[in-house]
PDB file of C-alpha atoms and ligand atoms in Angstrom:
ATOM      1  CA  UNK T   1     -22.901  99.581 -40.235  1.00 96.00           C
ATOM      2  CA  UNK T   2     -23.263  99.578 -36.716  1.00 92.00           C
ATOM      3  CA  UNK T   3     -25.628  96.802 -35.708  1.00 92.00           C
ATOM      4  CA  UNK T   4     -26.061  97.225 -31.666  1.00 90.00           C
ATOM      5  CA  UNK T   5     -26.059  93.677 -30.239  1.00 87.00           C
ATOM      6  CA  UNK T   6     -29.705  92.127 -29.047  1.00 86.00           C
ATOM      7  CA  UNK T   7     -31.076  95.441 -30.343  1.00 91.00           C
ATOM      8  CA  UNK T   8     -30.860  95.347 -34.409  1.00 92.00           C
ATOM      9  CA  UNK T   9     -30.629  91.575 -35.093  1.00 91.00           C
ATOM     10  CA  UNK T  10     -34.568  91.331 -36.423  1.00 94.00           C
ATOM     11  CA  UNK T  11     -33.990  94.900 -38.159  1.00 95.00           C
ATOM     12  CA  UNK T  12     -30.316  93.852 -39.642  1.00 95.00           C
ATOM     13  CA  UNK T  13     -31.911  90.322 -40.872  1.00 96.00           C
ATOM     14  CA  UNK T  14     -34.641  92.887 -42.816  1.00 97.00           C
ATOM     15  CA  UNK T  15     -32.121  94.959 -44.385  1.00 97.00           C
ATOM     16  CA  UNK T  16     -31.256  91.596 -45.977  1.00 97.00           C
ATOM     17  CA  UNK T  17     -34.133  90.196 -46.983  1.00 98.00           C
ATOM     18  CA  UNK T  18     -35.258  93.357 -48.225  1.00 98.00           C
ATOM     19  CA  UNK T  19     -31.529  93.831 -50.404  1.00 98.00           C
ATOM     20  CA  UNK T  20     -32.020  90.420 -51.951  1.00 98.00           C
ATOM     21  CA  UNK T  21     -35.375  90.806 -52.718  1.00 98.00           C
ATOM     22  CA  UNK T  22     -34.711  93.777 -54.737  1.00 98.00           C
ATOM     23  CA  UNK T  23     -32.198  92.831 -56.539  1.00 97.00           C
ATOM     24  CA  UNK T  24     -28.878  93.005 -54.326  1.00 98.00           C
ATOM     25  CA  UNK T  25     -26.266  90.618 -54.591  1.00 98.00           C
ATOM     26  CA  UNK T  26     -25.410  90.542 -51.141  1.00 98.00           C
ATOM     27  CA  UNK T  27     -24.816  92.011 -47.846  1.00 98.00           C
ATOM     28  CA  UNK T  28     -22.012  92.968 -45.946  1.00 98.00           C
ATOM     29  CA  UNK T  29     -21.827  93.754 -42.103  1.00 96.00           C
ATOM     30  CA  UNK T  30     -19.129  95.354 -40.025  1.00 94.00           C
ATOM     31  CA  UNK T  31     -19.453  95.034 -36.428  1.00 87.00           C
ATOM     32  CA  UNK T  32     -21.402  91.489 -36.612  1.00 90.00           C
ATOM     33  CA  UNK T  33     -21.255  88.355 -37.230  1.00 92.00           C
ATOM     34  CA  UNK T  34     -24.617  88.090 -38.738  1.00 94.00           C
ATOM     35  CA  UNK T  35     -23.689  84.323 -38.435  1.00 94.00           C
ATOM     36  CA  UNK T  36     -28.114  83.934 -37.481  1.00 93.00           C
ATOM     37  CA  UNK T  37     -28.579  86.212 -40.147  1.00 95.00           C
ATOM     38  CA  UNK T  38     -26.139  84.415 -42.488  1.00 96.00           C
ATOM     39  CA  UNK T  39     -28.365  80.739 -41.945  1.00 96.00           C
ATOM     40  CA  UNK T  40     -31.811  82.551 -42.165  1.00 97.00           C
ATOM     41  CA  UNK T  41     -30.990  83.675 -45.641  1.00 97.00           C
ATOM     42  CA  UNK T  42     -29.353  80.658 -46.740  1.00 98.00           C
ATOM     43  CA  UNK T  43     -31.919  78.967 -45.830  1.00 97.00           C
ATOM     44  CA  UNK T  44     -34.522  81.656 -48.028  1.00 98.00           C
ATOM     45  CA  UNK T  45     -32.049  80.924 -50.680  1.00 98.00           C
ATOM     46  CA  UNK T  46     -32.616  77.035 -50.688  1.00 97.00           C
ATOM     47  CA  UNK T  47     -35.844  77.673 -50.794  1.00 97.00           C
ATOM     48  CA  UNK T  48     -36.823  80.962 -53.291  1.00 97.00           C
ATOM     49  CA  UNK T  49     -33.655  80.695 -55.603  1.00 97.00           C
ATOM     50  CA  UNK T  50     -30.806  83.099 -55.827  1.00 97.00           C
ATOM     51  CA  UNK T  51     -27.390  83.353 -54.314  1.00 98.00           C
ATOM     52  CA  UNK T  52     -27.324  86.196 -52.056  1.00 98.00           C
ATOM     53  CA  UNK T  53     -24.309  86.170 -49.909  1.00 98.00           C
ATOM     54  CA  UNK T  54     -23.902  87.849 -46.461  1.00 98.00           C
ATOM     55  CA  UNK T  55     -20.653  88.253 -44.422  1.00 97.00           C
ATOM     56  CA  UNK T  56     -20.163  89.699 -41.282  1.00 96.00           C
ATOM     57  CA  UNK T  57     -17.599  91.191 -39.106  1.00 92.00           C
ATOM     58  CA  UNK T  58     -16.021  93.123 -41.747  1.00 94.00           C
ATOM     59  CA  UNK T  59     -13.851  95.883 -41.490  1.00 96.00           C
ATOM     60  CA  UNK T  60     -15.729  99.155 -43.097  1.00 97.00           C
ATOM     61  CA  UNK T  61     -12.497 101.053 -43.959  1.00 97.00           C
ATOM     62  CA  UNK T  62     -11.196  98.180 -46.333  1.00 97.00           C
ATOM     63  CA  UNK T  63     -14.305  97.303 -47.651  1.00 98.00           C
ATOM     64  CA  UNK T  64     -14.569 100.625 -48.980  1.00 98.00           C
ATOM     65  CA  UNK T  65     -11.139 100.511 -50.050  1.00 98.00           C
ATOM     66  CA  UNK T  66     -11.341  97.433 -51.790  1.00 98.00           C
ATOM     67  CA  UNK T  67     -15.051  98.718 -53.278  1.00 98.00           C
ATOM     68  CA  UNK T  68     -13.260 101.498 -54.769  1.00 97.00           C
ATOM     69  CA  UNK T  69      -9.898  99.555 -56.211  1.00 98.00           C
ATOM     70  CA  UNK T  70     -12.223  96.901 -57.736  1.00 97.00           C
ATOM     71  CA  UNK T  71     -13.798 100.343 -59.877  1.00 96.00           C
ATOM     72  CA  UNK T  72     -17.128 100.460 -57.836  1.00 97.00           C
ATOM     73  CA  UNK T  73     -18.600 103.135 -56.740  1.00 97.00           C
ATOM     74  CA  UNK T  74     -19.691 104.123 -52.959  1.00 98.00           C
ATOM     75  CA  UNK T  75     -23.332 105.155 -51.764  1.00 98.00           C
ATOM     76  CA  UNK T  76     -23.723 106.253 -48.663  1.00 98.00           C
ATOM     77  CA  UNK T  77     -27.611 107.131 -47.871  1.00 98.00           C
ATOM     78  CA  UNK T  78     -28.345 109.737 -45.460  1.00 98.00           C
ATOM     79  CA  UNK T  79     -31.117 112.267 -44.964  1.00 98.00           C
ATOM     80  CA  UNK T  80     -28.509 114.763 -45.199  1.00 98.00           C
ATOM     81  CA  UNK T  81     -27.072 113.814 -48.648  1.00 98.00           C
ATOM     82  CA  UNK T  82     -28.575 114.892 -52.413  1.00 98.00           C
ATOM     83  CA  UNK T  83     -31.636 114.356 -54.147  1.00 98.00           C
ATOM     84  CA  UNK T  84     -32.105 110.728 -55.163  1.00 98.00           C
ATOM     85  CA  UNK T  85     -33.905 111.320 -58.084  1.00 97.00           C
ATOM     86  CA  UNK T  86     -31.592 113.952 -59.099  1.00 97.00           C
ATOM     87  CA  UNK T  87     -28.511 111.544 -58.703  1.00 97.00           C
ATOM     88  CA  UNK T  88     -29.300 108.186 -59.589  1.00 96.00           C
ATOM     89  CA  UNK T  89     -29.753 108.538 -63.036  1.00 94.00           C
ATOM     90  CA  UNK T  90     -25.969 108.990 -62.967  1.00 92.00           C
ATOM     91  CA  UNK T  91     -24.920 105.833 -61.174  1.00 94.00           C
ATOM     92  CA  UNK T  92     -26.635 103.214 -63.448  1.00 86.00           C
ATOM     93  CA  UNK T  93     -24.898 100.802 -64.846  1.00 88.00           C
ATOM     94  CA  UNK T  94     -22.365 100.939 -62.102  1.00 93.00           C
ATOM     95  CA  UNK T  95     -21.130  98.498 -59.434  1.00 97.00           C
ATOM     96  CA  UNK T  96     -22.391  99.781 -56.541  1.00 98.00           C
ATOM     97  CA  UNK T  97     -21.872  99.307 -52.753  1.00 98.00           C
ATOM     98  CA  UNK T  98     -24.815 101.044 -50.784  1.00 98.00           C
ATOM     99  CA  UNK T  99     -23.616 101.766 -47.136  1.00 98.00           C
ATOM    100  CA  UNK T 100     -26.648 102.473 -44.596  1.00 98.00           C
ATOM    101  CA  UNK T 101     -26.021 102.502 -40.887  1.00 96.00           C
ATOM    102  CA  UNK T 102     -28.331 101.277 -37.546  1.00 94.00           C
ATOM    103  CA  UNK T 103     -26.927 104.178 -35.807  1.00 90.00           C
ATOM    104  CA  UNK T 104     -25.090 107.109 -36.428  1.00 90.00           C
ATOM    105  CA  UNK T 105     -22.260 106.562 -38.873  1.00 95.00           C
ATOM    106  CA  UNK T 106     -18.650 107.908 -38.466  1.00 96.00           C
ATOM    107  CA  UNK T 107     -18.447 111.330 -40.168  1.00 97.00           C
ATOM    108  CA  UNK T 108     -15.332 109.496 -42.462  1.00 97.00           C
ATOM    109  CA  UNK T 109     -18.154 107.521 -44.311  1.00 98.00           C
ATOM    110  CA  UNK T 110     -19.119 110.737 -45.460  1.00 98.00           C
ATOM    111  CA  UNK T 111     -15.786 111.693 -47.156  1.00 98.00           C
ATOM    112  CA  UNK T 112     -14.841 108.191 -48.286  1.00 98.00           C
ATOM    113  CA  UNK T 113     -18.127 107.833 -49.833  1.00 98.00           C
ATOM    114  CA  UNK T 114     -18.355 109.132 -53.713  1.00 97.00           C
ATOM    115  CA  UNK T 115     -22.008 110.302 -53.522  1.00 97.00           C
ATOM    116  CA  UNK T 116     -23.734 111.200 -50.012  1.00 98.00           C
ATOM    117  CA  UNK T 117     -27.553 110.564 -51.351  1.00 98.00           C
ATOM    118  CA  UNK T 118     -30.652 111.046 -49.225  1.00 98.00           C
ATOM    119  CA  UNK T 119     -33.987 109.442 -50.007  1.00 98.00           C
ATOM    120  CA  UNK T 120     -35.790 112.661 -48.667  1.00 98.00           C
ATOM    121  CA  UNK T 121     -34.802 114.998 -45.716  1.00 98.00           C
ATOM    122  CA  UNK T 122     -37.359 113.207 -43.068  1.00 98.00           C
ATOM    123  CA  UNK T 123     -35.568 110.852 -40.717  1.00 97.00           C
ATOM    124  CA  UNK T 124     -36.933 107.126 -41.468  1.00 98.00           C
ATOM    125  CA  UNK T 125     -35.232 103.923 -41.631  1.00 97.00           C
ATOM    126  CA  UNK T 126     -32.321 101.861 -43.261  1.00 97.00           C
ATOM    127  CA  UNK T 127     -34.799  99.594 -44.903  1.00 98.00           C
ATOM    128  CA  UNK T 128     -36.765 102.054 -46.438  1.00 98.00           C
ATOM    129  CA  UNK T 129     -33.654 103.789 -47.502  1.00 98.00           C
ATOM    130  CA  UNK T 130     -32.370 101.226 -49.076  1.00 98.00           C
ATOM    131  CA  UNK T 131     -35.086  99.595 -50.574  1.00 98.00           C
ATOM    132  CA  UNK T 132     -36.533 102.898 -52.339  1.00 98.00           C
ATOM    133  CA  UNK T 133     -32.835 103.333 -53.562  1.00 98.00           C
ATOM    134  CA  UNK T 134     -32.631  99.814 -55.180  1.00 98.00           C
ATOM    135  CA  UNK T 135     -36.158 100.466 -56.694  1.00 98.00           C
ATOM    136  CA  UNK T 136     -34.672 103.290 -58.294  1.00 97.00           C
ATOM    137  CA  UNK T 137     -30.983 102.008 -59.534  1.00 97.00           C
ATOM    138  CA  UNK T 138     -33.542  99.230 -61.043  1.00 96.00           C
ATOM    139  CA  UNK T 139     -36.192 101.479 -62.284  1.00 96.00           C
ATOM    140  CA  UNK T 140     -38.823  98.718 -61.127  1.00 97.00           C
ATOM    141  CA  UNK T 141     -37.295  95.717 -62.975  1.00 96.00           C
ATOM    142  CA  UNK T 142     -36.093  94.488 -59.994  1.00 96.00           C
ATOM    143  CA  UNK T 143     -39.209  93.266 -58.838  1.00 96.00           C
ATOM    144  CA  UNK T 144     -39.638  90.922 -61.687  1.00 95.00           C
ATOM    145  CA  UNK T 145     -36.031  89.208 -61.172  1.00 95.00           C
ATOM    146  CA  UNK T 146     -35.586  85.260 -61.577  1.00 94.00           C
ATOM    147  CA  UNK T 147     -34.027  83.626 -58.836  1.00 96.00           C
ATOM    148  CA  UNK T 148     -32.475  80.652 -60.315  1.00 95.00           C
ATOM    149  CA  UNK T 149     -32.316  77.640 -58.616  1.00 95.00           C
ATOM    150  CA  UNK T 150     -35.793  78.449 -56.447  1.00 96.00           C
ATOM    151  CA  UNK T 151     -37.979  75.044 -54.931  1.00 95.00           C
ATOM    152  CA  UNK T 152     -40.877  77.278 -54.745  1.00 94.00           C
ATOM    153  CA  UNK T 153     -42.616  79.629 -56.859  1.00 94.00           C
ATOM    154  CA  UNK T 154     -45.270  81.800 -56.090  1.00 95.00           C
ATOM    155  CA  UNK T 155     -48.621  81.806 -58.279  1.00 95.00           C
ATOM    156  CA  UNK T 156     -49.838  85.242 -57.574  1.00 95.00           C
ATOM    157  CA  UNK T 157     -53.083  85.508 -56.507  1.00 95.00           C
ATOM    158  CA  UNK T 158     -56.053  87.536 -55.738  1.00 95.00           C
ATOM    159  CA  UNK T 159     -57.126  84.834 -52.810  1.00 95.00           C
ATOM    160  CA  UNK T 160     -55.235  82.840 -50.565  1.00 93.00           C
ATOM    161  CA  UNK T 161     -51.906  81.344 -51.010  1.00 95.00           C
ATOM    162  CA  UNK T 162     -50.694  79.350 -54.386  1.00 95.00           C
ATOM    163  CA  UNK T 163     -47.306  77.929 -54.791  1.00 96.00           C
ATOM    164  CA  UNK T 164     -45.839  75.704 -56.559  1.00 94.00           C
ATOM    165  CA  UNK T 165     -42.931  72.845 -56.104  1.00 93.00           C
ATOM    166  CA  UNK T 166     -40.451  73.425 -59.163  1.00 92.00           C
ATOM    167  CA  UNK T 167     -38.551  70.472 -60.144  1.00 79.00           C
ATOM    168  CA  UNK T 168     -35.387  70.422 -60.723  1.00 64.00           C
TER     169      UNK T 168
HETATM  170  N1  SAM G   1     -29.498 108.467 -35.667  1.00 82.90           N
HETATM  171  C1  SAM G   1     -28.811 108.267 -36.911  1.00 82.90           C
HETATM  172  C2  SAM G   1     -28.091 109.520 -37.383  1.00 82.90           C
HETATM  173  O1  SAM G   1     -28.321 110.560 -36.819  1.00 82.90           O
HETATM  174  O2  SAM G   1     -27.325 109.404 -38.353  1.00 82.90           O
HETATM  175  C3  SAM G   1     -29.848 107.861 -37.947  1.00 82.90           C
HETATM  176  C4  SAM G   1     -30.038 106.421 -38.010  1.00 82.90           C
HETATM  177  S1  SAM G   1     -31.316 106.039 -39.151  1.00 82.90           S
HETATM  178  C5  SAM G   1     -32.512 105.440 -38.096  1.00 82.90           C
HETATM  179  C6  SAM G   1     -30.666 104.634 -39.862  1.00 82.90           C
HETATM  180  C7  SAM G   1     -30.177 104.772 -41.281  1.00 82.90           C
HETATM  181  O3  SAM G   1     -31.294 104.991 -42.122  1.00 82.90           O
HETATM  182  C8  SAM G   1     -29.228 105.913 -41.602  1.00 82.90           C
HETATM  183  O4  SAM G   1     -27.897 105.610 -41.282  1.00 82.90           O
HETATM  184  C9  SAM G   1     -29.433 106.072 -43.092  1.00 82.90           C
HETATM  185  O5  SAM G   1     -28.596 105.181 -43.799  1.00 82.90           O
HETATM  186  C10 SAM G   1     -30.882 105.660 -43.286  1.00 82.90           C
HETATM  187  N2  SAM G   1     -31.796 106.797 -43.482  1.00 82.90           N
HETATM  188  C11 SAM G   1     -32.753 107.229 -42.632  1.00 82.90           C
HETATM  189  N3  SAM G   1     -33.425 108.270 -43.164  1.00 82.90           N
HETATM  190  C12 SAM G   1     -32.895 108.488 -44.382  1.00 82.90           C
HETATM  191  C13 SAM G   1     -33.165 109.405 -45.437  1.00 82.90           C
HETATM  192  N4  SAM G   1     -34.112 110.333 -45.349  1.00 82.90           N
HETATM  193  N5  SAM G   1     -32.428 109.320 -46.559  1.00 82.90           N
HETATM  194  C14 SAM G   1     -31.459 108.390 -46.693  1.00 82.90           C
HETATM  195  N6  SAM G   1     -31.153 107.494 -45.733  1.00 82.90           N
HETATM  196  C15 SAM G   1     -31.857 107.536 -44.597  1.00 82.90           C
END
């Protein structure tokens, strides 16, 4: 929420890269088109597998709403909220829509939310935020996810670069 035009674009494009790479199914803006954002992971898609979607210029109210009607539940992460650790254990398993903002977010986010969780009480960022919270909904396993479909895989490697073409 709350992408500020010219300002967020490279940060807002992270929050994305980092969600799909840990194990998000997609990404939902309000207040932007993310239509450069949009390409730029299609285009990581095509490449590393997966099928992480991004839309933009939604409204927040009824994608909560609709979050909530489909049974899901509602994260907001804040440094005010409660202790991760503490509350994740409860939410796994669920369907979960993770709402982090690039500036301050409307105090309503707060009440519409179902859990307010903080990933400590130190200011940092919404990538952080979110990617230590999908590390923990996953316990880990995240990081060892197959993204079907991929043209590349990566050999990892203690020197240099190895990938390799994977045929279809
Ligand atoms: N100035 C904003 C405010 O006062 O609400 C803070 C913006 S902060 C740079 C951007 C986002 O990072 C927040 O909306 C929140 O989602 C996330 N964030 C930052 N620190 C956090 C923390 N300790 N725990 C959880 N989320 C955090």
């Amino acid at each position: 929420m709350g992408h500020r035009p010219g300002r967020d674009r490279r940060i807002s494009t992270h929050v994305a890269l980092a969600a799909r790479a840990l194990g998000a199914d997609g990404i939902i803006f309000s207040e932007y088109s993310a239509k450069k954002t949009k390409k730029s992971l299609e285009k990581v898609n095509r490449k590393w597998g997966g099928s992480f979607f991004v839309e933009g210029d939604e409204n927040w109210r009824e994608v909560i709403q609709d979050w909530h009607s489909s049974g899901g539940k509602v994260v907001h992460l804040s440094m005010y909220g409660l202790p991760l650790g503490e509350e994740v254990p409860k939410l796994r398993g669920d369907d979960i829509l993770i709402i982090v903002g690039a500036e301050k977010v409307p105090s309503e986010v707060y009440e519409l939310a179902d859990l307010n969780i903080s990933v400590g009480n130190q200011p940092h960022s919404e990538i952080s935020a979110m990617a230590i919270f999908l590390d923990r909904f996953f316990d880990g396993k995240e990081l060892g996810k197959n993204f079907s479909g991929a043209k590349r895989k990566i050999v990892p490697s203690n020197s240099g670069k190895e990938v390799k073409k994977v045929s279809d």
